[in-house]
PDB file of C-alpha atoms in Angstrom:
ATOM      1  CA  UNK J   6       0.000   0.000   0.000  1.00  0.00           C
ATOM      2  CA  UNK J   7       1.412   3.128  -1.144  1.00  0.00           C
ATOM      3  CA  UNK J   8       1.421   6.440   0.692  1.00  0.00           C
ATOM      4  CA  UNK J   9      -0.343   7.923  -2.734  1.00  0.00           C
ATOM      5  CA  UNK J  10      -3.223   5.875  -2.355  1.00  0.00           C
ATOM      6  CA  UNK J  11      -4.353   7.297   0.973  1.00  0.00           C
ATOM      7  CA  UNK J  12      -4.471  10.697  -0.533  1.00  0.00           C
ATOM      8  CA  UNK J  13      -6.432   9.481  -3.467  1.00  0.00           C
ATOM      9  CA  UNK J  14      -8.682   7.566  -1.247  1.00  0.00           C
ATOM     10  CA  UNK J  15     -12.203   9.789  -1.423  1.00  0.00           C
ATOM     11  CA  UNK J  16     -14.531   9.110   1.996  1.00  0.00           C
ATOM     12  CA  UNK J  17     -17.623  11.473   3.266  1.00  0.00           C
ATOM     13  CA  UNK J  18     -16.691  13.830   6.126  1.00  0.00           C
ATOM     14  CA  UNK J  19     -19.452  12.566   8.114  1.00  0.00           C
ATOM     15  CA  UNK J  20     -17.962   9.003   8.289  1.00  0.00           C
ATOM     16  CA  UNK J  21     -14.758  10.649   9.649  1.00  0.00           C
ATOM     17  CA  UNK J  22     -16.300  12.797  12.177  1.00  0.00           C
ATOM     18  CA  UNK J  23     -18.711   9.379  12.815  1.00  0.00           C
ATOM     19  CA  UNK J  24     -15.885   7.071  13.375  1.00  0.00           C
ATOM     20  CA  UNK J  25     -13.962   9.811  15.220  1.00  0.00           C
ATOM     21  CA  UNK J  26     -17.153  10.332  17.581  1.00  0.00           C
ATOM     22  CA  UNK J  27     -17.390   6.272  18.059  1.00  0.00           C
ATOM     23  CA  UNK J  28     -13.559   7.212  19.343  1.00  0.00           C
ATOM     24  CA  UNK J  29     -14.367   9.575  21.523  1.00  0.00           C
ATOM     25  CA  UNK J  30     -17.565   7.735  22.978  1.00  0.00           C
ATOM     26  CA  UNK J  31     -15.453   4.456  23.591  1.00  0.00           C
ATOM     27  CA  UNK J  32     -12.838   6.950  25.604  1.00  0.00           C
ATOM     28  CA  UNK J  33     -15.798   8.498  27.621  1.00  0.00           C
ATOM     29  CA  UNK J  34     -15.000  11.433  26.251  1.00  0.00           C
ATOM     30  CA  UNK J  35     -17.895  14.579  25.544  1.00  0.00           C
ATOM     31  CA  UNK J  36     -16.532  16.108  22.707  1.00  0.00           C
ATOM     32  CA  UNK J  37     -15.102  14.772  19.742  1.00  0.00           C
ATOM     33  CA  UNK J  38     -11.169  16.526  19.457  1.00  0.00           C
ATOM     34  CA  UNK J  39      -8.793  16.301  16.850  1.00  0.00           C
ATOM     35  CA  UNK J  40      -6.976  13.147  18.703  1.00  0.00           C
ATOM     36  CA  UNK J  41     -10.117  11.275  17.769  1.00  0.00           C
ATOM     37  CA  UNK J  42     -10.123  12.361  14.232  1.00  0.00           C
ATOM     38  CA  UNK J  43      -6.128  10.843  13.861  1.00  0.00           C
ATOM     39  CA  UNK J  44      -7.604   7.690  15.416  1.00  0.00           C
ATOM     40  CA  UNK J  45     -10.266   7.664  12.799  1.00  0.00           C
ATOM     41  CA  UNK J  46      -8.616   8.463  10.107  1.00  0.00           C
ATOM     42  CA  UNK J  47      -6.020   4.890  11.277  1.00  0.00           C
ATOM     43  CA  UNK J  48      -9.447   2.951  11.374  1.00  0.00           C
ATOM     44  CA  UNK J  49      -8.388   3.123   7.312  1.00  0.00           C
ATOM     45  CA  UNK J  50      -4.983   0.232   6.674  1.00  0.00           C
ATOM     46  CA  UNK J  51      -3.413   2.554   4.619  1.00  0.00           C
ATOM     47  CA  UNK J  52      -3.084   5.224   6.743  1.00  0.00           C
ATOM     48  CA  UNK J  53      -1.963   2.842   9.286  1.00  0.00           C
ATOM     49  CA  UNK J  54       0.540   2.093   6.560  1.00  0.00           C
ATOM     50  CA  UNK J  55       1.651   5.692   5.925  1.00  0.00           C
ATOM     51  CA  UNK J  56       2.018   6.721   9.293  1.00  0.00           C
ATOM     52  CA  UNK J  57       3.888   3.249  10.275  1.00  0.00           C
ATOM     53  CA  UNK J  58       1.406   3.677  13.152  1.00  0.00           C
ATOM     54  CA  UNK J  59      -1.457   1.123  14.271  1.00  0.00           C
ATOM     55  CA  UNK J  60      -5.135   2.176  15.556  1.00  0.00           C
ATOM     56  CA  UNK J  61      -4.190  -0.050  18.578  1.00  0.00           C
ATOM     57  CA  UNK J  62      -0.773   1.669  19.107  1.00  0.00           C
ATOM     58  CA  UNK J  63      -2.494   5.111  19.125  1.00  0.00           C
ATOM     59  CA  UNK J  64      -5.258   4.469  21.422  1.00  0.00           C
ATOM     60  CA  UNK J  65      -2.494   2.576  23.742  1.00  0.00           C
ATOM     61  CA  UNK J  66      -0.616   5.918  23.617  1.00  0.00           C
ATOM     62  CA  UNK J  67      -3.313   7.861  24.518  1.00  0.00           C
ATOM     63  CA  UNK J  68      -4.051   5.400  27.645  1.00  0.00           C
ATOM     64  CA  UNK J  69      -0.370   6.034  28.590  1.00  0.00           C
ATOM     65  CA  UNK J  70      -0.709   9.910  28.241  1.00  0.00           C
ATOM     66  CA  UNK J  71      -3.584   9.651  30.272  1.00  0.00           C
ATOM     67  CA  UNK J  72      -2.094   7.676  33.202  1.00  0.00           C
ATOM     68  CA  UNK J  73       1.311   9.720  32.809  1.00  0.00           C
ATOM     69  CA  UNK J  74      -1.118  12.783  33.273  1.00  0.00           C
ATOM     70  CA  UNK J  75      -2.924  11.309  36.126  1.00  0.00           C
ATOM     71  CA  UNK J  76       0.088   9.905  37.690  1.00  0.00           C
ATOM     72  CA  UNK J  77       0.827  13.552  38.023  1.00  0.00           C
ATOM     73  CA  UNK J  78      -1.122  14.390  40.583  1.00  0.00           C
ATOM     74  CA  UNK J  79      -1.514  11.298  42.698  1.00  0.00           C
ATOM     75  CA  UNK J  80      -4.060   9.249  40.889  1.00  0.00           C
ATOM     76  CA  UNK J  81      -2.640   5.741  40.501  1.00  0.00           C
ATOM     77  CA  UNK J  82      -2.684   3.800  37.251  1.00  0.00           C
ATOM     78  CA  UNK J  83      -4.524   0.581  38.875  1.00  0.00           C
ATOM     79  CA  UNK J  84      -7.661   3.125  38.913  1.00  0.00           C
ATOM     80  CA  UNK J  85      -9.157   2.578  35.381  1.00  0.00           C
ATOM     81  CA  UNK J  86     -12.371   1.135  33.915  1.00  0.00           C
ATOM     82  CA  UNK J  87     -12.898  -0.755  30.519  1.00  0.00           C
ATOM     83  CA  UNK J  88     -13.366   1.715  27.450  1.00  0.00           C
ATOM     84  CA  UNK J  89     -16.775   0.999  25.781  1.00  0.00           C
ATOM     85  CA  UNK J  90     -16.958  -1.007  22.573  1.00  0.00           C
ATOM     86  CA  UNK J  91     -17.135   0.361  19.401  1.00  0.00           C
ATOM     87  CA  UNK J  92     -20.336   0.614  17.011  1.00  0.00           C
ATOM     88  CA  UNK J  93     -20.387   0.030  13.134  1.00  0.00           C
ATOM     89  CA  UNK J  94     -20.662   3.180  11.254  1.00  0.00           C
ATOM     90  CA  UNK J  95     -21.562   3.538   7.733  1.00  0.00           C
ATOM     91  CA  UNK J  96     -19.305   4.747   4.750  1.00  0.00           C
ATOM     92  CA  UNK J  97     -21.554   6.802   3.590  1.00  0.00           C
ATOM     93  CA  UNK J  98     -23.844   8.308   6.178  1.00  0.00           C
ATOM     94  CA  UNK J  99     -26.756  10.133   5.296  1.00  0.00           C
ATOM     95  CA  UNK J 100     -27.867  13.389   7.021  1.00  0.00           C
ATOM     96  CA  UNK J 101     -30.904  10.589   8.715  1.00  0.00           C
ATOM     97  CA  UNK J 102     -28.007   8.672   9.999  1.00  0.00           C
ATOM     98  CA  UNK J 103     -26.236  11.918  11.381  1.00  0.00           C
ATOM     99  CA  UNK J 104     -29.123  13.138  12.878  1.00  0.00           C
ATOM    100  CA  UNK J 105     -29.973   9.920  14.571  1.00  0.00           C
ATOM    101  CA  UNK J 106     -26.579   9.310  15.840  1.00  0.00           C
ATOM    102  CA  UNK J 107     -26.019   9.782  19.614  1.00  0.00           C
ATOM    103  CA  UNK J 108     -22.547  11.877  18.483  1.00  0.00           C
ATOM    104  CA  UNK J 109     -20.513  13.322  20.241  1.00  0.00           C
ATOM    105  CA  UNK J 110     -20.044  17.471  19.476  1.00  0.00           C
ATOM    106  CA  UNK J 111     -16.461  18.143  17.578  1.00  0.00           C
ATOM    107  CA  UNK J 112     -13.871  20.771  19.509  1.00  0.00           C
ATOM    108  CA  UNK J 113     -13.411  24.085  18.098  1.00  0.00           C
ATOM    109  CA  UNK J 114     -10.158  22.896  16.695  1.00  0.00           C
ATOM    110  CA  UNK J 115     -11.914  19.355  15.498  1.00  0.00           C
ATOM    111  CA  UNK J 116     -14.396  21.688  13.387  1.00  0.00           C
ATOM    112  CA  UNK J 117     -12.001  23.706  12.095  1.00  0.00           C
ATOM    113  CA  UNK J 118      -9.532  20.743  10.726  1.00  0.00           C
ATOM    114  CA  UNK J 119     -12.662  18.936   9.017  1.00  0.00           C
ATOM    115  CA  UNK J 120     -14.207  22.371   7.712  1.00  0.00           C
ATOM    116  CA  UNK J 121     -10.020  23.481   6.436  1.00  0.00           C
ATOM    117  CA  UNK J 122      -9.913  19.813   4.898  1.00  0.00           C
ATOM    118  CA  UNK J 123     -13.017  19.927   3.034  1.00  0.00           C
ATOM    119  CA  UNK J 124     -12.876  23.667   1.755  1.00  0.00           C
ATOM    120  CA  UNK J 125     -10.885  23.586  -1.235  1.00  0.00           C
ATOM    121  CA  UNK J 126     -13.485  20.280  -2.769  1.00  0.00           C
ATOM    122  CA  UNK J 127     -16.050  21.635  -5.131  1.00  0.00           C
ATOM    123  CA  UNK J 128     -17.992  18.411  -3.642  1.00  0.00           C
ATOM    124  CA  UNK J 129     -18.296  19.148   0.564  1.00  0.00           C
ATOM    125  CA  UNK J 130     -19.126  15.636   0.659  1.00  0.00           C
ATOM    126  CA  UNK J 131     -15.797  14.784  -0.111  1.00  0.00           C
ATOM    127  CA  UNK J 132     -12.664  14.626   1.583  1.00  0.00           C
ATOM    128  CA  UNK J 133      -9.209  12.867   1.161  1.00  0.00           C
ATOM    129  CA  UNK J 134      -7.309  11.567   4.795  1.00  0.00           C
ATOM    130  CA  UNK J 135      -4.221  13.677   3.099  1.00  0.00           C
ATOM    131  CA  UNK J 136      -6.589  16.351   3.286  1.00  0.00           C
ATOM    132  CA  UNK J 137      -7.294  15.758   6.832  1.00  0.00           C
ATOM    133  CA  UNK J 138      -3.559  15.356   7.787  1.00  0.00           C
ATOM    134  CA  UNK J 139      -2.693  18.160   6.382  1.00  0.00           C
ATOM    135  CA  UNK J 140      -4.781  20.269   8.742  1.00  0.00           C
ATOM    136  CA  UNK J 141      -3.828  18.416  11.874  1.00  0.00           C
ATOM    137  CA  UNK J 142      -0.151  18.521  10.892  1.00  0.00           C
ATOM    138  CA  UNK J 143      -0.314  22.864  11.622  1.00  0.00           C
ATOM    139  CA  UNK J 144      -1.730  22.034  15.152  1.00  0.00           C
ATOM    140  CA  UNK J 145       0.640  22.535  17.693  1.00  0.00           C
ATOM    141  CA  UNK J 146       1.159  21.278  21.529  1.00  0.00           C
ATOM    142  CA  UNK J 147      -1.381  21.490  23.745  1.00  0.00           C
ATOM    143  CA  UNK J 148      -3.745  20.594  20.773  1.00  0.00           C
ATOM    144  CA  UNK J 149      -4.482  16.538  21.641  1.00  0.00           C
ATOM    145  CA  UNK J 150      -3.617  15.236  18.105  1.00  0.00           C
ATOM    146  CA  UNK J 151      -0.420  17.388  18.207  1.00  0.00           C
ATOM    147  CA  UNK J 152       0.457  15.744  21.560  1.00  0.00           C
ATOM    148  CA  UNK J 153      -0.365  12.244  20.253  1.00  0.00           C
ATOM    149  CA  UNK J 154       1.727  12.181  17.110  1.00  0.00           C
ATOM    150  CA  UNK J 155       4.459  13.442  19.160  1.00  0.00           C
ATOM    151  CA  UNK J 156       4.158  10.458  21.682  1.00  0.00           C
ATOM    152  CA  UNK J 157       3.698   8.297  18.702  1.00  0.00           C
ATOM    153  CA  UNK J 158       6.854  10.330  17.131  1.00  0.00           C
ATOM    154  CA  UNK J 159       5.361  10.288  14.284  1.00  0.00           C
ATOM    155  CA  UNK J 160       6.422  13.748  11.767  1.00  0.00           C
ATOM    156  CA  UNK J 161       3.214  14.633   9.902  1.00  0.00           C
ATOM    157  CA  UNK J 162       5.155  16.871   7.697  1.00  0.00           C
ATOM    158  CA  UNK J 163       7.407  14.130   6.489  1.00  0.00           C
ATOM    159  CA  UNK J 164       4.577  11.867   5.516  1.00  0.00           C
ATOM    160  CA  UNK J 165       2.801  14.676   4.077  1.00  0.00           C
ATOM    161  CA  UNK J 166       5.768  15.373   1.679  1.00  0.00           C
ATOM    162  CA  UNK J 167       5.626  11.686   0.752  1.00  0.00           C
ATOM    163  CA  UNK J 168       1.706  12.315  -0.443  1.00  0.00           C
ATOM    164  CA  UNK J 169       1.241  13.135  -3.739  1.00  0.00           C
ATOM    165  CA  UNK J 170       0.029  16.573  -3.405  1.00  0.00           C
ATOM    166  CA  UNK J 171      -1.781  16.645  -6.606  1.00  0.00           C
ATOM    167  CA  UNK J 172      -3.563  14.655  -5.493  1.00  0.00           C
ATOM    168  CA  UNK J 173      -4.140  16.565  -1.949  1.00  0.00           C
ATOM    169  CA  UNK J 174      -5.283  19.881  -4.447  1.00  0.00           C
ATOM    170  CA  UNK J 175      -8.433  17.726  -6.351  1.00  0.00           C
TER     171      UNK J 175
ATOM    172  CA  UNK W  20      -5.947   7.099  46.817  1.00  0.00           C
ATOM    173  CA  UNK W  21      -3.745   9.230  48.551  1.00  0.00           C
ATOM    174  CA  UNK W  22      -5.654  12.760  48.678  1.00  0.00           C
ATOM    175  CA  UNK W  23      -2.662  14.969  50.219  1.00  0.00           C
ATOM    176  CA  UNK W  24      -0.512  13.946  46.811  1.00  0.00           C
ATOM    177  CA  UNK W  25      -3.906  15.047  44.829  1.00  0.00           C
ATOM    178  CA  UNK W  26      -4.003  18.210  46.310  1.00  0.00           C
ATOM    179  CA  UNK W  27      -0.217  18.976  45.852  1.00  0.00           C
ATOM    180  CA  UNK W  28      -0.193  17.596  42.008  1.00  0.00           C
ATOM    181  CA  UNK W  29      -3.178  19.943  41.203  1.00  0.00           C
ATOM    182  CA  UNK W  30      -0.873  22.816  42.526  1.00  0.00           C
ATOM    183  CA  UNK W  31       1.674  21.417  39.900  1.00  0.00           C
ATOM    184  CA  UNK W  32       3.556  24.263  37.715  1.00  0.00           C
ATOM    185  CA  UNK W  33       2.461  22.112  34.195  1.00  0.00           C
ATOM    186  CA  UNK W  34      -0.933  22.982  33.266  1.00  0.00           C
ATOM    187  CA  UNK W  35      -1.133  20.733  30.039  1.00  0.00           C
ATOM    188  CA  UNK W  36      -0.476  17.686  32.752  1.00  0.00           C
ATOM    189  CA  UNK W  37      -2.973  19.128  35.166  1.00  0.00           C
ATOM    190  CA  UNK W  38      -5.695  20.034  32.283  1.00  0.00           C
ATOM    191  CA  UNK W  39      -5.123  16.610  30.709  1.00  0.00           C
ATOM    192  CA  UNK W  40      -5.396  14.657  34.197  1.00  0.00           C
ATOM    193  CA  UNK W  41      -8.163  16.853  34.491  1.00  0.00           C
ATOM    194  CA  UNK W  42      -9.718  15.434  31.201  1.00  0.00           C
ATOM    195  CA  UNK W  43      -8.430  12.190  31.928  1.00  0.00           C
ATOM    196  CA  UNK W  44     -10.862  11.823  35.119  1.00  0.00           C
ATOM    197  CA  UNK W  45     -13.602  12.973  33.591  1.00  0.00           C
ATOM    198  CA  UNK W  46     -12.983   9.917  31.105  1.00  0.00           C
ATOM    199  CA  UNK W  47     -12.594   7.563  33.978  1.00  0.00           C
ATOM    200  CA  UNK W  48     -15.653   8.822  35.751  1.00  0.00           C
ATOM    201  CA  UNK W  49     -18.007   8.715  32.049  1.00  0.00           C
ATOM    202  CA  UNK W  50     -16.571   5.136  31.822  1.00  0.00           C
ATOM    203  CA  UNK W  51     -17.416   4.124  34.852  1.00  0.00           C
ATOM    204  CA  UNK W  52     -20.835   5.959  34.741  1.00  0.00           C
ATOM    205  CA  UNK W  53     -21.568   3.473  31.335  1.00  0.00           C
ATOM    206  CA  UNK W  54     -20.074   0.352  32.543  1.00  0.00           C
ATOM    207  CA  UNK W  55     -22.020   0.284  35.258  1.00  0.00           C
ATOM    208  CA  UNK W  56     -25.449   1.660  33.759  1.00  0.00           C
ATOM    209  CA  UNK W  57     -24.965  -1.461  31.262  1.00  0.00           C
ATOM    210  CA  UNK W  58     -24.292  -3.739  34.428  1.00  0.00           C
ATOM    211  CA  UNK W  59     -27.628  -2.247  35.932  1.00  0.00           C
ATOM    212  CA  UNK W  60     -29.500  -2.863  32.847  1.00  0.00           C
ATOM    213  CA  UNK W  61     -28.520  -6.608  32.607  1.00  0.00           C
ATOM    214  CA  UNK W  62     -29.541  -7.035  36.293  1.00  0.00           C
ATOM    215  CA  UNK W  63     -32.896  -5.708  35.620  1.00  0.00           C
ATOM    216  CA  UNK W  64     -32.903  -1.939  36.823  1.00  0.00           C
ATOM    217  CA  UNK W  65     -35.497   0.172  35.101  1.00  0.00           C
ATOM    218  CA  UNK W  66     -34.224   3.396  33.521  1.00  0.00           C
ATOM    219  CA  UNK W  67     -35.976   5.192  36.901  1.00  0.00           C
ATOM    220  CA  UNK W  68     -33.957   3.374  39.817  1.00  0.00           C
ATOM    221  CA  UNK W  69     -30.865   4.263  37.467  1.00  0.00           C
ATOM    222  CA  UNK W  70     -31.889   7.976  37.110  1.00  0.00           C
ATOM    223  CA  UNK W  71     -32.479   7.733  40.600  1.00  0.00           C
ATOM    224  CA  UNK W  72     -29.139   6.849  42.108  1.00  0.00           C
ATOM    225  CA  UNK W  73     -27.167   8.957  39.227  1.00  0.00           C
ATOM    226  CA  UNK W  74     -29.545  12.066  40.582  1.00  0.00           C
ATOM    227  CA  UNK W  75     -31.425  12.410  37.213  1.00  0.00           C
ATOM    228  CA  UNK W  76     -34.274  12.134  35.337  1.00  0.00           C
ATOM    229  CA  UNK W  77     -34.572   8.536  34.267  1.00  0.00           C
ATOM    230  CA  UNK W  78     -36.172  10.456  30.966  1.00  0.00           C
ATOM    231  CA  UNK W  79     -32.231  11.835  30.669  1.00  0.00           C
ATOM    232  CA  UNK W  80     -30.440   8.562  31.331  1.00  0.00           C
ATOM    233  CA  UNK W  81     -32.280   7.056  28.945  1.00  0.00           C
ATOM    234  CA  UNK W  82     -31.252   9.598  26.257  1.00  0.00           C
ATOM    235  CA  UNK W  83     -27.819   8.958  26.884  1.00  0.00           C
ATOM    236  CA  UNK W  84     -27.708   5.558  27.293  1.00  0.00           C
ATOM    237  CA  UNK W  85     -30.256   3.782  25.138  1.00  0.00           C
ATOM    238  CA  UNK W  86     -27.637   3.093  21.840  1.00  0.00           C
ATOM    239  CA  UNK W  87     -24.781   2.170  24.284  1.00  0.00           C
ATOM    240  CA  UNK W  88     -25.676  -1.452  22.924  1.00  0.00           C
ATOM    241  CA  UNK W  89     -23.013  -2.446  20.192  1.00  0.00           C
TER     242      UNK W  89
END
């Protein structure tokens, strides 16, 4: 699987912010941040592939940043519960799906990466995960995807250079 | 848990590690909160004795937990 084909690869915005909602309900978190939208966007093999990362890997490193964090100020890490299990959700979700979806609300910053990503598509319903990638690669510590891809040590603006970016523009 | 070393790590100079533990517990607790919700459901609670000993309407725990079925 080459890093080309993940740019190429064409899904509907709603299935990201779906799938990155499903992340953040499984977490037990409210919102839906941009640290859910990398884990959805490695629900997809070849973006697993491009970033050398796995969707197991990434939610393990956000357990650890979460213990580390806790472990901070005096919580110990043998105080957890079970994150929830995951739901199906559809590749191409209708606004009826949407609607009916128990979702979880983006971020601020989780808007404005999907809204940035899907902008310069004369079809909204389209969007590439190079597109995507691109917007979370500007966000900087504290953002939570910025912190995860640094834990992961993963450089977004390497793999980004290895897209096609032709393909990024469509 | 040890309280006193609560207290002093929420005084801690870092406030990305003290806003993210911050976020972190109010993962734990929403975790907890649904695992055990589901565990009340399979032991035959209605919706009201679950609303009940959360503090809410059982009309409102129902909202939030009536798709947490796979």
């Amino acid at each position: 699987m080459t890093t080309e084909s993940v740019a190429r690869a064409v899904r509907h915005p709603w299935n990201v912010y779906l799938r990155a909602s499903e992340e953040a309900r499984r977490r037990g978190d409210r919102r839906t941040g941009t640290d859910h939208l990398v884990l959805a966007l490695l629900a997809d093999p070849s973006v697993e592939a491009a970033l050398d990362v796995s969707l197991p890997q990434a939610r393990r490193a956000l357990d650890a940043l979460d213990h580390e964090a806790l472990g901070a100020i005096g919580v110990g890490p043998d105080i957890d519960a079970p994150a929830l299990a995951m739901r199906d959700v559809p590749d191409e979700p209708t606004i009826r799906t949407v609607m009916r979806n128990d979702r979880r609300r983006l971020t601020p910053a989780a808007k404005r990466v999907l809204e940035d990503a899907v902008r310069p598509n004369r079809h909204k319903t389209q969007v590439t995960a190079g597109q995507v990638l691109a917007q979370l690669a500007v966000r900087r510590p504290p953002d939570p995807a910025a912190v995860l891809l640094a834990a992961l040590r993963v450089n977004l603006a390497e793999v980004l250079t290895r897209l096609d970016t032709s393909s990024l523009e469509r | 848990m040890d309280l006193e070393a609560v207290g002093a790590g929420i005084s801690s100079d870092d406030p990305a590690v003290g806003l993210r533990a911050s976020l972190a517990l109010h993962r734990l607790a929403e975790r907890v909160e649904a695992n055990q919700v589901a565990a009340a459901r399979q032991k035959g609670w209605s919706w009201q004795k679950i609303g009940d000993a959360l503090g809410v309407t059982r009309q409102s725990v129902h909202a939030k937990y009536m798709k947490e079925t796979p």
